[in-house]
Amino acid sequence: MRLQTTYRHMHASSAAAAINVGRINALIYAIVMESRGVYMTADRGKMKQFADGLLRRNHELAEAVKTMEKNVRDDDAELFSSFRQRITQFIDFRQELARRGVEISSAAAREWGDNDANRAMRSKLNSDIEALERIYQQRAREADELANENRYAAAYLFALGLAALLLAALNVVVMRGSVVGALSEITQATDRIAQDDVKSEVPHLHRHDEIGHLARAVQNFRDAVARIFELIELGTAQARDAAMTERDKFNDKYQAKKWQLSAAINSMPQGLIMLDGKANVVAMNANYRKIYSLPETIQAGSTLEEILQHRVRSGLFSGDVTKYVGAVLDRIAKRQPTAYEIALNDGRIIKIYERPMDGGGWVSVQEDVTEQRQRERILERMERFLATIIENVAEGIIAKDARNLRYVFVNKAAEKMIGMSRGEIIGKTARELFSAEAAELIERRDQQLLAQKQQLEPIIDTVDNPTRGRRVISARRLQIGGAGEESHMFVTMVEDRTEKMVAAA
């Protein structure tokens, strides 16, 4: 009798716990479905219906947890405590979702409900439910084990008579038929619903015990799943229309941007080519084609190797194609910008600037600088020619920075007249080289030049030279540039007339 009583208690408690777990799980699914209804509809009226249903399910879930708490034992007390806290958080979270949907908008409800934190909490709840189900399944197994022990105890109770044994067996049969069998049928119905059979009938709805409560919870779950399918179908159609509209807008914007980019690169005076990470051509402009005389068969999608092979055939490239492509791929991989010049076999000089692009691509801007380099060489020859003339004229030539009156250039004749080397003169002022009287005279002449712009008529002055004594000099001055310019300079052409003056005397 003791074993039978213990068995019934364990069987009843495990059945009640299983019912509560199933009911809580079904209510959680129902609440989630109502939540999706809140943030998946823009109709305020429908949203209010879903929100009311959500709050009602929340209340039922709280009552189910209280009922379940009555069957908590030592083996599930700790797990149930954390589970109850998560259920409380889940209820509060869903109440706030309903409030946001009704008082603000469905978008606010979606932002609150459709996120990783919500999904993480749902995942933990599912884990808790699975763990509780394992505990209650273990209790059921223990009850079955007690049932087995109960059969062995019949030998000790044989004196009570075969009637008692038959009664016990009948009791087991009745329990299995009324509880375990019913639970099995409800479990099968739940499996059919999980397989999207939302028209499946749920058995034992007419019962008023826990089996009936569990059956009605499963029916609620079935109705919620059916409502989800309706919402998904509605949402899919709306999403498809919105996606098509967005696609058309994107295509229009893409075509406009593509046209703008094409116009921009084709209007560049330099040649431009864009490559992807594998040295395939993404885009090129007309000037790049013109530089290398590329045919129309080379378009976007061609490879850099094909371009180089064409240049080899046309005589515009004489290097190793494979090594050149490998070097470009290496720079692309390292995202290493570079600038260099190449000389083509026809005498042209091409300046190349290469830079990495976002997304792993590569852009190369190429400019024909042949005329520029020719002008630079002519300018260099002219500079050398002028320097040779200036260095070898008999007249001293002195240049000063007009901003600070420091010497920046003297020729050989000026070195001889002053009696100092070029290194001793350049970078210094007149006050650092001459006497105070001579320096004051030189600065006064500089100020006169600044006011007159130029002084082509020679002015004869007597200057106290620190190394050669008093000298009679004739000077003409020019002002180059203007105030505020870096090139603002005074140029003085000096002739030493001391010997002539002595000879004349």
Short mmCIF file of C-alpha atoms in Angstrom, two decimals:
data_model
loop_
_atom_site.label_atom_id
_atom_site.label_comp_id
_atom_site.label_asym_id
_atom_site.label_seq_id
_atom_site.Cartn_x
_atom_site.Cartn_y
_atom_site.Cartn_z
CA MET A 1 0.00 0.00 0.00
CA ARG A 2 2.89 2.31 0.81
CA LEU A 3 4.55 1.61 -2.56
CA GLN A 4 1.23 2.04 -4.35
CA THR A 5 0.61 5.37 -2.63
CA THR A 6 4.14 6.58 -3.48
CA TYR A 7 3.69 5.46 -7.08
CA ARG A 8 0.39 7.28 -7.48
CA HIS A 9 1.84 10.43 -5.94
CA MET A 10 4.91 10.36 -8.21
CA HIS A 11 2.83 9.51 -11.27
CA ALA A 12 0.33 12.26 -10.51
CA SER A 13 3.04 14.84 -9.80
CA SER A 14 5.01 13.95 -12.94
CA ALA A 15 1.83 14.07 -15.02
CA ALA A 16 0.84 17.43 -13.50
CA ALA A 17 4.37 18.78 -14.08
CA ALA A 18 4.35 17.54 -17.69
CA ILE A 19 0.97 19.16 -18.22
CA ASN A 20 2.20 22.44 -16.76
CA VAL A 21 5.37 22.35 -18.85
CA GLY A 22 3.36 21.67 -21.98
CA ARG A 23 0.89 24.39 -21.09
CA ILE A 24 3.66 26.91 -20.33
CA ASN A 25 5.45 26.03 -23.57
CA ALA A 26 2.22 26.42 -25.53
CA LEU A 27 1.49 29.77 -23.83
CA ILE A 28 5.02 30.99 -24.61
CA TYR A 29 4.48 30.12 -28.28
CA ALA A 30 1.08 31.79 -28.19
CA ILE A 31 2.57 34.95 -26.63
CA VAL A 32 5.34 35.02 -29.24
CA MET A 33 2.77 34.69 -31.99
CA GLU A 34 0.66 37.52 -30.51
CA SER A 35 3.88 39.61 -30.30
CA ARG A 36 4.57 39.04 -33.98
CA GLY A 37 1.02 40.04 -34.71
CA VAL A 38 1.65 43.33 -32.84
CA TYR A 39 4.70 44.34 -34.83
CA MET A 40 3.78 42.78 -38.17
CA THR A 41 0.58 44.74 -38.74
CA ALA A 42 0.22 48.44 -39.32
CA ASP A 43 -3.55 48.36 -38.59
CA ARG A 44 -4.15 49.88 -35.15
CA GLY A 45 -7.34 47.91 -34.65
CA LYS A 46 -5.75 44.56 -35.37
CA MET A 47 -2.70 45.55 -33.36
CA LYS A 48 -4.95 46.24 -30.33
CA GLN A 49 -6.50 42.76 -30.67
CA PHE A 50 -3.07 41.14 -30.74
CA ALA A 51 -1.90 43.25 -27.79
CA ASP A 52 -4.98 42.29 -25.73
CA GLY A 53 -4.43 38.63 -26.57
CA LEU A 54 -0.77 38.98 -25.56
CA LEU A 55 -1.65 40.46 -22.15
CA ARG A 56 -4.27 37.77 -21.57
CA ARG A 57 -1.74 35.04 -22.40
CA ASN A 58 0.75 36.75 -20.10
CA HIS A 59 -1.72 36.44 -17.22
CA GLU A 60 -2.39 32.78 -18.03
CA LEU A 61 1.35 32.13 -18.16
CA ALA A 62 1.87 33.68 -14.73
CA GLU A 63 -0.95 31.52 -13.27
CA ALA A 64 0.51 28.41 -14.92
CA VAL A 65 3.90 29.08 -13.33
CA LYS A 66 2.24 29.48 -9.90
CA THR A 67 0.44 26.15 -10.40
CA MET A 68 3.65 24.48 -11.50
CA GLU A 69 5.45 25.79 -8.40
CA LYS A 70 3.27 23.53 -6.21
CA ASN A 71 4.96 20.43 -7.65
CA VAL A 72 8.54 21.72 -7.26
CA ARG A 73 10.86 19.33 -5.40
CA ASP A 74 14.50 19.35 -4.39
CA ASP A 75 15.70 18.01 -7.75
CA ASP A 76 14.18 20.89 -9.76
CA ALA A 77 14.02 23.69 -7.16
CA GLU A 78 17.18 25.49 -8.33
CA LEU A 79 16.33 25.17 -12.02
CA PHE A 80 12.74 26.23 -11.41
CA SER A 81 13.93 29.35 -9.52
CA SER A 82 15.97 30.59 -12.49
CA PHE A 83 13.16 29.51 -14.85
CA ARG A 84 10.60 31.53 -12.85
CA GLN A 85 12.86 34.61 -13.00
CA ARG A 86 13.18 34.28 -16.80
CA ILE A 87 9.41 33.82 -17.10
CA THR A 88 8.95 37.04 -15.09
CA GLN A 89 11.41 38.85 -17.40
CA PHE A 90 9.64 37.36 -20.43
CA ILE A 91 6.22 38.58 -19.18
CA ASP A 92 7.54 42.09 -18.42
CA PHE A 93 9.31 42.23 -21.78
CA ARG A 94 6.14 41.25 -23.68
CA GLN A 95 3.98 43.72 -21.73
CA GLU A 96 6.37 46.50 -22.72
CA LEU A 97 6.25 45.28 -26.33
CA ALA A 98 2.44 45.47 -26.31
CA ARG A 99 2.56 48.95 -24.78
CA ARG A 100 5.01 50.20 -27.41
CA GLY A 101 2.97 48.75 -30.22
CA VAL A 102 -0.30 50.32 -29.02
CA GLU A 103 1.08 53.65 -27.76
CA ILE A 104 3.88 54.24 -30.28
CA SER A 105 3.98 52.08 -33.44
CA SER A 106 4.51 48.60 -34.78
CA ALA A 107 8.08 49.63 -35.74
CA ALA A 108 8.81 50.52 -32.10
CA ALA A 109 7.38 47.16 -31.02
CA ARG A 110 9.53 45.37 -33.62
CA GLU A 111 12.64 47.23 -32.49
CA TRP A 112 11.90 46.18 -28.89
CA GLY A 113 10.97 42.57 -29.68
CA ASP A 114 12.93 41.48 -32.74
CA ASN A 115 16.54 41.51 -31.46
CA ASP A 116 19.33 39.26 -30.26
CA ALA A 117 18.61 39.86 -26.54
CA ASN A 118 15.02 38.66 -26.96
CA ARG A 119 16.14 35.63 -28.94
CA ALA A 120 18.80 34.83 -26.33
CA MET A 121 16.19 34.92 -23.54
CA ARG A 122 13.86 32.71 -25.62
CA SER A 123 16.72 30.27 -26.15
CA LYS A 124 17.39 30.12 -22.41
CA LEU A 125 13.66 29.56 -21.71
CA ASN A 126 13.60 26.70 -24.21
CA SER A 127 16.67 25.22 -22.53
CA ASP A 128 15.00 25.50 -19.10
CA ILE A 129 11.82 23.85 -20.40
CA GLU A 130 13.82 21.02 -21.93
CA ALA A 131 15.74 20.55 -18.67
CA LEU A 132 12.49 20.50 -16.65
CA GLU A 133 10.99 18.01 -19.11
CA ARG A 134 14.01 15.76 -18.56
CA ILE A 135 13.53 15.99 -14.78
CA TYR A 136 9.84 15.13 -15.06
CA GLN A 137 10.58 12.31 -17.47
CA GLN A 138 13.02 10.99 -14.89
CA ARG A 139 10.27 11.19 -12.28
CA ALA A 140 7.98 9.23 -14.57
CA ARG A 141 10.66 6.58 -15.01
CA GLU A 142 11.06 6.41 -11.27
CA ALA A 143 7.31 6.01 -10.96
CA ASP A 144 7.47 3.19 -13.49
CA GLU A 145 10.27 1.62 -11.51
CA LEU A 146 8.08 1.85 -8.41
CA ALA A 147 5.33 0.22 -10.41
CA ASN A 148 7.69 -2.64 -11.18
CA GLU A 149 8.59 -2.85 -7.50
CA ASN A 150 4.89 -2.88 -6.76
CA ARG A 151 4.53 -6.06 -8.78
CA TYR A 152 7.30 -7.68 -6.79
CA ALA A 153 5.60 -6.60 -3.55
CA ALA A 154 2.60 -8.74 -4.53
CA ALA A 155 4.45 -11.78 -3.22
CA TYR A 156 4.57 -10.23 0.26
CA LEU A 157 0.91 -9.25 0.04
CA PHE A 158 -0.26 -12.60 -1.31
CA ALA A 159 -1.97 -13.20 2.01
CA LEU A 160 -4.25 -10.27 1.31
CA GLY A 161 -5.66 -12.30 -1.48
CA LEU A 162 -5.84 -12.40 -5.18
CA ALA A 163 -8.58 -9.78 -5.11
CA ALA A 164 -6.18 -7.12 -3.83
CA LEU A 165 -3.66 -8.03 -6.53
CA LEU A 166 -6.30 -7.84 -9.25
CA LEU A 167 -7.46 -4.52 -7.87
CA ALA A 168 -3.92 -3.14 -7.99
CA ALA A 169 -3.48 -4.39 -11.55
CA LEU A 170 -6.77 -2.83 -12.52
CA ASN A 171 -5.67 0.44 -10.96
CA VAL A 172 -2.48 0.40 -13.05
CA VAL A 173 -4.45 -0.28 -16.21
CA VAL A 174 -6.88 2.52 -15.45
CA MET A 175 -4.04 4.97 -14.74
CA ARG A 176 -2.27 4.04 -17.95
CA GLY A 177 -5.46 4.31 -19.96
CA SER A 178 -6.66 7.56 -18.42
CA VAL A 179 -3.36 9.49 -18.06
CA VAL A 180 -0.40 8.01 -19.91
CA GLY A 181 -2.43 7.04 -22.95
CA ALA A 182 -4.07 10.45 -23.04
CA LEU A 183 -0.68 12.15 -22.72
CA SER A 184 0.62 10.03 -25.58
CA GLU A 185 -2.30 11.03 -27.81
CA ILE A 186 -1.82 14.72 -26.96
CA THR A 187 1.92 14.38 -27.66
CA GLN A 188 1.14 12.91 -31.09
CA ALA A 189 -1.23 15.80 -31.78
CA THR A 190 1.52 18.25 -30.77
CA ASP A 191 3.95 16.52 -33.14
CA ARG A 192 1.47 16.85 -36.01
CA ILE A 193 1.08 20.58 -35.29
CA ALA A 194 4.88 20.96 -35.18
CA GLN A 195 4.91 19.45 -38.69
CA ASP A 196 2.63 22.31 -39.90
CA ASP A 197 -0.60 20.27 -39.74
CA VAL A 198 -2.63 23.12 -38.25
CA LYS A 199 -5.94 21.37 -39.05
CA SER A 200 -5.14 18.39 -36.84
CA GLU A 201 -7.74 17.61 -34.13
CA VAL A 202 -6.63 17.75 -30.49
CA PRO A 203 -8.14 14.88 -28.35
CA HIS A 204 -9.55 15.04 -24.78
CA LEU A 205 -10.75 18.63 -25.00
CA HIS A 206 -13.95 17.66 -23.09
CA ARG A 207 -12.09 16.52 -19.99
CA HIS A 208 -12.04 18.79 -16.94
CA ASP A 209 -8.83 17.50 -15.36
CA GLU A 210 -5.20 18.33 -16.12
CA ILE A 211 -5.36 16.30 -19.31
CA GLY A 212 -8.17 18.55 -20.49
CA HIS A 213 -6.17 21.68 -19.55
CA LEU A 214 -3.16 20.35 -21.47
CA ALA A 215 -5.33 19.51 -24.49
CA ARG A 216 -6.80 23.02 -24.51
CA ALA A 217 -3.29 24.53 -24.22
CA VAL A 218 -2.21 22.48 -27.25
CA GLN A 219 -5.30 23.69 -29.10
CA ASN A 220 -4.31 27.29 -28.28
CA PHE A 221 -0.88 26.50 -29.62
CA ARG A 222 -2.42 25.09 -32.82
CA ASP A 223 -4.58 28.22 -33.29
CA ALA A 224 -1.55 30.47 -32.73
CA VAL A 225 0.48 28.56 -35.31
CA ALA A 226 -2.37 28.86 -37.81
CA ARG A 227 -2.52 32.60 -37.16
CA ILE A 228 1.26 32.84 -37.70
CA PHE A 229 0.92 31.18 -41.09
CA GLU A 230 -1.76 33.70 -42.03
CA LEU A 231 0.44 36.59 -40.93
CA ILE A 232 3.47 35.17 -42.74
CA GLU A 233 1.47 34.81 -45.95
CA LEU A 234 0.21 38.38 -45.63
CA GLY A 235 3.66 39.70 -44.73
CA THR A 236 5.30 37.82 -47.59
CA ALA A 237 3.04 39.44 -50.18
CA GLN A 238 3.64 42.91 -48.71
CA ALA A 239 7.37 42.31 -48.47
CA ARG A 240 7.48 41.10 -52.09
CA ASP A 241 5.75 44.26 -53.33
CA ALA A 242 8.01 46.46 -51.23
CA ALA A 243 11.11 44.60 -52.44
CA MET A 244 10.11 45.06 -56.09
CA THR A 245 9.55 48.78 -55.55
CA GLU A 246 12.88 49.10 -53.75
CA ARG A 247 14.59 47.13 -56.50
CA ASP A 248 13.25 49.49 -59.17
CA LYS A 249 14.45 52.51 -57.17
CA PHE A 250 17.85 50.92 -56.69
CA ASN A 251 18.14 50.15 -60.42
CA ASP A 252 17.33 53.77 -61.28
CA LYS A 253 19.91 55.07 -58.81
CA TYR A 254 22.45 52.51 -60.02
CA GLN A 255 22.02 53.50 -63.66
CA ALA A 256 22.32 57.21 -62.75
CA LYS A 257 25.48 56.61 -60.70
CA LYS A 258 26.91 54.42 -63.45
CA TRP A 259 26.28 57.15 -66.05
CA GLN A 260 27.84 59.81 -63.79
CA LEU A 261 30.90 57.64 -63.15
CA SER A 262 31.29 56.88 -66.86
CA ALA A 263 30.99 60.57 -67.77
CA ALA A 264 33.48 61.55 -65.05
CA ILE A 265 36.21 59.08 -65.98
CA ASN A 266 35.82 59.72 -69.73
CA SER A 267 36.16 63.49 -69.20
CA MET A 268 39.50 63.09 -67.42
CA PRO A 269 42.50 64.37 -69.39
CA GLN A 270 44.55 61.43 -68.07
CA GLY A 271 44.11 57.76 -68.84
CA LEU A 272 42.36 55.76 -66.10
CA ILE A 273 41.97 52.02 -65.52
CA MET A 274 40.35 50.23 -62.55
CA LEU A 275 41.25 46.64 -61.65
CA ASP A 276 39.76 44.21 -59.17
CA GLY A 277 41.79 42.12 -56.74
CA LYS A 278 42.69 39.62 -59.50
CA ALA A 279 43.87 42.25 -62.02
CA ASN A 280 40.68 42.02 -64.10
CA VAL A 281 39.53 45.25 -65.74
CA VAL A 282 36.57 46.88 -63.98
CA ALA A 283 36.55 50.10 -66.03
CA MET A 284 38.78 52.18 -68.34
CA ASN A 285 38.34 55.52 -70.08
CA ALA A 286 38.96 56.60 -73.67
CA ASN A 287 42.27 58.34 -72.90
CA TYR A 288 43.73 55.10 -71.53
CA ARG A 289 42.72 53.35 -74.75
CA LYS A 290 44.29 56.19 -76.74
CA ILE A 291 47.63 56.00 -74.87
CA TYR A 292 48.10 52.30 -75.69
CA SER A 293 45.97 52.12 -78.90
CA LEU A 294 43.73 49.41 -77.43
CA PRO A 295 41.10 47.78 -79.68
CA GLU A 296 37.39 47.65 -78.87
CA THR A 297 37.69 43.93 -78.11
CA ILE A 298 39.35 44.85 -74.79
CA GLN A 299 36.54 45.90 -72.49
CA ALA A 300 35.56 45.67 -68.81
CA GLY A 301 36.07 42.05 -67.83
CA SER A 302 39.30 41.69 -69.79
CA THR A 303 42.52 41.04 -67.89
CA LEU A 304 45.61 43.17 -67.42
CA GLU A 305 47.59 40.37 -69.08
CA GLU A 306 45.49 40.73 -72.27
CA ILE A 307 46.26 44.47 -72.35
CA LEU A 308 49.99 43.82 -71.96
CA GLN A 309 49.94 41.12 -74.66
CA HIS A 310 48.35 43.64 -77.06
CA ARG A 311 51.03 46.20 -76.13
CA VAL A 312 53.72 43.62 -76.87
CA ARG A 313 52.22 42.98 -80.33
CA SER A 314 51.95 46.72 -81.03
CA GLY A 315 55.52 47.39 -79.86
CA LEU A 316 54.55 49.43 -76.77
CA PHE A 317 55.81 46.93 -74.17
CA SER A 318 59.04 44.96 -74.12
CA GLY A 319 59.16 43.58 -70.56
CA ASP A 320 58.16 40.24 -69.05
CA VAL A 321 54.33 40.18 -68.99
CA THR A 322 54.10 37.54 -66.25
CA LYS A 323 56.50 39.37 -63.92
CA TYR A 324 54.77 42.70 -64.52
CA VAL A 325 51.32 41.26 -63.72
CA GLY A 326 52.77 39.52 -60.64
CA ALA A 327 54.22 42.82 -59.39
CA VAL A 328 50.86 44.56 -59.84
CA LEU A 329 49.03 41.75 -57.98
CA ASP A 330 51.58 42.01 -55.18
CA ARG A 331 50.95 45.77 -54.83
CA ILE A 332 47.19 45.17 -54.89
CA ALA A 333 47.48 42.56 -52.13
CA LYS A 334 49.66 44.85 -50.00
CA ARG A 335 47.46 47.91 -50.82
CA GLN A 336 50.71 49.73 -51.52
CA PRO A 337 50.32 53.00 -53.50
CA THR A 338 53.10 53.93 -55.91
CA ALA A 339 54.07 56.43 -58.61
CA TYR A 340 56.59 55.89 -61.39
CA GLU A 341 57.36 56.70 -65.02
CA ILE A 342 57.80 54.38 -68.00
CA ALA A 343 59.30 55.08 -71.41
CA LEU A 344 57.45 53.55 -74.36
CA ASN A 345 59.25 52.26 -77.40
CA ASP A 346 57.85 55.11 -79.51
CA GLY A 347 59.61 57.69 -77.31
CA ARG A 348 56.65 58.72 -75.18
CA ILE A 349 57.03 59.01 -71.40
CA ILE A 350 54.03 57.96 -69.27
CA LYS A 351 53.62 59.02 -65.61
CA ILE A 352 51.68 56.37 -63.61
CA TYR A 353 49.95 56.86 -60.24
CA GLU A 354 48.54 53.71 -58.59
CA ARG A 355 46.28 53.68 -55.52
CA PRO A 356 44.20 50.99 -53.72
CA MET A 357 40.39 51.25 -53.75
CA ASP A 358 37.89 50.29 -51.07
CA GLY A 359 36.84 46.69 -51.49
CA GLY A 360 40.24 45.40 -52.63
CA GLY A 361 40.39 46.97 -56.09
CA TRP A 362 43.08 49.07 -57.75
CA VAL A 363 43.00 52.32 -59.75
CA SER A 364 45.78 53.54 -62.01
CA VAL A 365 45.90 57.08 -63.47
CA GLN A 366 48.31 57.44 -66.39
CA GLU A 367 49.42 60.68 -68.03
CA ASP A 368 51.51 61.36 -71.14
CA VAL A 369 54.25 63.72 -69.83
CA THR A 370 56.48 63.58 -72.93
CA GLU A 371 56.11 67.30 -73.77
CA GLN A 372 56.51 68.26 -70.13
CA ARG A 373 59.76 66.30 -69.82
CA GLN A 374 61.01 67.82 -73.09
CA ARG A 375 60.25 71.33 -71.77
CA GLU A 376 62.01 70.46 -68.52
CA ARG A 377 65.11 69.33 -70.41
CA ILE A 378 65.06 72.54 -72.49
CA LEU A 379 64.66 74.57 -69.29
CA GLU A 380 67.58 72.73 -67.67
CA ARG A 381 69.77 73.49 -70.72
CA MET A 382 68.74 77.15 -70.61
CA GLU A 383 69.47 77.31 -66.88
CA ARG A 384 72.93 75.83 -67.43
CA PHE A 385 73.48 78.24 -70.33
CA LEU A 386 72.45 81.28 -68.28
CA ALA A 387 74.49 80.12 -65.30
CA THR A 388 77.54 79.82 -67.51
CA ILE A 389 77.03 83.34 -68.84
CA ILE A 390 76.41 84.86 -65.39
CA GLU A 391 79.45 83.14 -63.91
CA ASN A 392 81.74 84.42 -66.66
CA VAL A 393 80.69 88.06 -67.14
CA ALA A 394 83.09 90.71 -65.88
CA GLU A 395 80.35 92.57 -64.06
CA GLY A 396 79.54 91.42 -60.52
CA ILE A 397 75.98 90.13 -60.06
CA ILE A 398 74.47 89.99 -56.59
CA ALA A 399 70.96 88.73 -55.63
CA LYS A 400 69.27 89.42 -52.28
CA ASP A 401 66.01 88.23 -50.72
CA ALA A 402 63.88 91.41 -50.56
CA ARG A 403 62.02 90.14 -47.48
CA ASN A 404 65.05 89.86 -45.16
CA LEU A 405 67.82 91.53 -47.24
CA ARG A 406 70.04 88.42 -47.07
CA TYR A 407 72.35 87.52 -49.93
CA VAL A 408 71.20 84.50 -51.93
CA PHE A 409 73.59 84.56 -54.92
CA VAL A 410 76.88 86.13 -56.06
CA ASN A 411 78.88 85.30 -59.19
CA LYS A 412 82.63 84.96 -59.46
CA ALA A 413 83.13 88.63 -60.37
CA ALA A 414 81.16 89.71 -57.28
CA GLU A 415 83.25 87.38 -55.09
CA LYS A 416 86.41 89.05 -56.40
CA MET A 417 85.04 92.58 -55.88
CA ILE A 418 83.89 91.90 -52.30
CA GLY A 419 87.00 89.90 -51.49
CA MET A 420 85.13 87.00 -49.89
CA SER A 421 84.09 83.52 -50.98
CA ARG A 422 80.55 82.68 -51.95
CA GLY A 423 80.14 80.53 -48.82
CA GLU A 424 81.07 83.50 -46.60
CA ILE A 425 78.58 85.83 -48.29
CA ILE A 426 75.37 83.81 -48.95
CA GLY A 427 72.83 83.84 -46.12
CA LYS A 428 74.19 87.02 -44.49
CA THR A 429 73.08 90.66 -44.52
CA ALA A 430 75.15 93.71 -45.40
CA ARG A 431 75.56 94.59 -41.71
CA GLU A 432 77.18 91.19 -41.14
CA LEU A 433 79.73 91.73 -43.95
CA PHE A 434 80.49 95.45 -44.18
CA SER A 435 81.11 98.34 -41.85
CA ALA A 436 78.15 100.16 -40.35
CA GLU A 437 78.62 103.12 -42.75
CA ALA A 438 78.78 100.87 -45.84
CA ALA A 439 75.87 98.70 -44.66
CA GLU A 440 73.71 101.79 -44.06
CA LEU A 441 74.47 103.03 -47.60
CA ILE A 442 73.61 99.63 -49.12
CA GLU A 443 70.31 99.41 -47.19
CA ARG A 444 69.41 102.97 -48.22
CA ARG A 445 69.92 102.03 -51.87
CA ASP A 446 67.72 98.93 -51.32
CA GLN A 447 64.91 101.09 -49.91
CA GLN A 448 65.20 103.45 -52.91
CA LEU A 449 64.93 100.46 -55.23
CA LEU A 450 61.87 99.20 -53.34
CA ALA A 451 60.17 102.57 -53.99
CA GLN A 452 61.31 102.91 -57.64
CA LYS A 453 60.80 99.26 -58.70
CA GLN A 454 63.98 99.42 -60.82
CA GLN A 455 67.17 101.48 -61.21
CA LEU A 456 68.65 101.01 -64.65
CA GLU A 457 70.87 104.11 -64.58
CA PRO A 458 74.15 103.37 -62.77
CA ILE A 459 74.78 105.03 -59.40
CA ILE A 460 78.37 105.55 -58.32
CA ASP A 461 79.15 105.16 -54.61
CA THR A 462 82.29 104.89 -52.51
CA VAL A 463 82.09 101.85 -50.25
CA ASP A 464 84.39 100.78 -47.45
CA ASN A 465 85.25 97.17 -48.35
CA PRO A 466 86.35 95.16 -45.27
CA THR A 467 89.06 93.32 -47.22
CA ARG A 468 89.99 95.68 -50.11
CA GLY A 469 89.56 99.08 -48.48
CA ARG A 470 87.61 101.97 -49.99
CA ARG A 471 86.32 101.15 -53.44
CA VAL A 472 84.45 103.19 -56.04
CA ILE A 473 81.62 101.12 -57.48
CA SER A 474 78.98 101.65 -60.15
CA ALA A 475 75.70 99.73 -59.53
CA ARG A 476 72.47 99.11 -61.42
CA ARG A 477 69.58 97.46 -59.58
CA LEU A 478 66.45 95.51 -60.55
CA GLN A 479 63.50 94.39 -58.43
CA ILE A 480 62.02 90.97 -59.28
CA GLY A 481 58.57 89.98 -57.98
CA GLY A 482 56.50 91.90 -55.49
CA ALA A 483 55.90 92.19 -51.77
CA GLY A 484 54.44 89.00 -50.23
CA GLU A 485 55.92 86.75 -52.95
CA GLU A 486 58.60 84.17 -52.20
CA SER A 487 60.39 85.21 -55.42
CA HIS A 488 60.66 88.88 -54.36
CA MET A 489 64.35 89.65 -54.92
CA PHE A 490 66.80 92.53 -55.51
CA VAL A 491 69.39 91.99 -58.27
CA THR A 492 72.43 94.31 -58.35
CA MET A 493 74.95 94.54 -61.22
CA VAL A 494 78.20 95.98 -59.85
CA GLU A 495 81.30 97.35 -61.59
CA ASP A 496 84.45 98.27 -59.64
CA ARG A 497 85.73 101.63 -61.09
CA THR A 498 88.45 102.28 -58.51
CA GLU A 499 91.35 101.62 -60.90
CA LYS A 500 89.73 103.66 -63.68
CA MET A 501 89.21 106.60 -61.34
CA VAL A 502 92.84 106.43 -60.17
CA ALA A 503 94.09 106.21 -63.75
CA ALA A 504 91.93 109.15 -64.78
CA ALA A 505 93.27 111.24 -61.91
#
